[in-house]
Amino acid sequence: TYENYTERSNEKTNRYVVEITANSDKSYSCQIFTNGSDNKLSGYFTWFDDKNILSVMAEKDKTDSNYKYSSIFGKKNMKPEDMHIGFDVKLKASYVDGKATYESLDKN
């Protein structure tokens, strides 16, 4: 786990959180959270092994930099669809069995 933030008037701003886990099947799960001045919480959720990658970028509204998130530690083989619950998916990308795919779901 890695966390970084700026503190102003005893409040966290521009918070950045990273979690990476090694799974028992020799794959890895990773999630990154960041917030900015646009009052949105962005989440980047990735799972990969030695041949495949699944990745999702998603957003949700937030109220402040003290956002709560669901940790992936102690959970088995978390994939992006397990991690982005509660977020609006904006982008999906993958490389599976030698085929790359990209799908933008952002309506803006």
C-alpha positions in Angstrom: 0.0 0.0 0.0 1.1 3.5 -0.8 -0.7 6.7 0.1 0.2 10.3 -0.6 -1.7 13.5 0.0 -1.4 17.2 0.5 -2.7 18.6 3.8 -4.2 22.1 4.1 -5.9 23.4 7.2 -5.7 19.9 8.7 -7.6 18.4 5.7 -6.3 16.0 3.1 -6.3 17.2 -0.4 -5.2 15.6 -3.7 -5.1 12.2 -2.1 -3.5 9.3 -4.0 -3.8 5.6 -2.8 -2.2 2.5 -4.4 -2.7 -1.1 -3.5 -1.0 -4.1 -5.2 -1.3 -7.7 -4.2 0.3 -10.9 -5.4 -2.4 -13.6 -5.8 -1.9 -17.3 -5.0 -2.3 -18.2 -8.7 0.7 -16.0 -9.5 -1.4 -13.2 -10.9 -1.5 -9.6 -9.5 -4.3 -7.2 -8.6 -3.8 -3.5 -8.4 -6.1 -0.5 -7.6 -5.3 3.2 -7.6 -7.5 6.0 -6.3 -7.0 9.7 -6.9 -9.1 12.8 -6.5 -8.8 16.2 -7.9 -10.4 19.6 -7.8 -13.3 18.4 -10.0 -15.1 16.7 -7.0 -14.6 13.2 -8.6 -12.9 10.1 -7.3 -11.0 8.3 -10.1 -10.3 4.6 -9.7 -7.9 2.5 -11.9 -8.4 -1.2 -11.4 -6.0 -3.8 -13.0 -5.4 -7.5 -12.9 -2.6 -9.3 -14.8 -0.6 -12.5 -15.1 2.3 -13.4 -17.3 0.1 -13.4 -20.5 -3.0 -11.3 -19.9 -4.0 -7.9 -18.6 -7.5 -6.6 -17.6 -7.9 -2.9 -16.8 -10.8 -0.5 -16.0 -10.8 3.2 -15.4 -13.9 4.5 -13.5 -15.1 7.5 -11.6 -17.6 8.4 -8.9 -18.7 11.6 -7.2 -17.1 12.2 -3.8 -17.5 14.7 -1.0 -13.9 15.1 0.3 -10.4 13.6 0.2 -11.1 11.4 3.2 -12.9 8.9 0.9 -13.3 5.4 2.0 -12.4 2.5 -0.3 -12.6 -1.3 -0.2 -9.1 -2.8 0.3 -8.1 -5.7 -1.9 -5.8 -7.2 0.7 -6.9 -10.5 2.1 -9.3 -11.1 -0.9 -8.5 -13.8 -3.4 -7.7 -13.0 -7.1 -9.6 -9.7 -7.4 -10.4 -8.8 -10.9 -11.4 -5.3 -12.1 -15.1 -6.2 -12.1 -14.8 -7.1 -8.4 -13.0 -3.9 -7.6 -14.9 -1.1 -9.4 -18.2 -1.7 -7.6 -19.9 1.7 -6.9 -18.0 3.4 -9.7 -19.1 4.5 -13.2 -16.9 2.7 -15.7 -15.4 5.1 -18.2 -12.9 2.8 -20.0 -12.1 -0.9 -20.3 -8.9 -2.2 -21.9 -7.5 -5.7 -22.0 -4.9 -7.9 -23.6 -6.2 -11.5 -23.5 -4.9 -14.5 -25.4 -2.9 -12.2 -27.7 -5.8 -9.9 -28.5 -6.0 -6.2 -27.4 -9.3 -4.6 -26.8 -10.4 -1.1 -25.8 -13.8 0.2 -25.0 -14.7 3.8 -24.1 -18.0 4.0 -22.1 -17.7 7.7 -21.3 -20.7 9.5 -22.6 -19.0 12.9 -22.6 
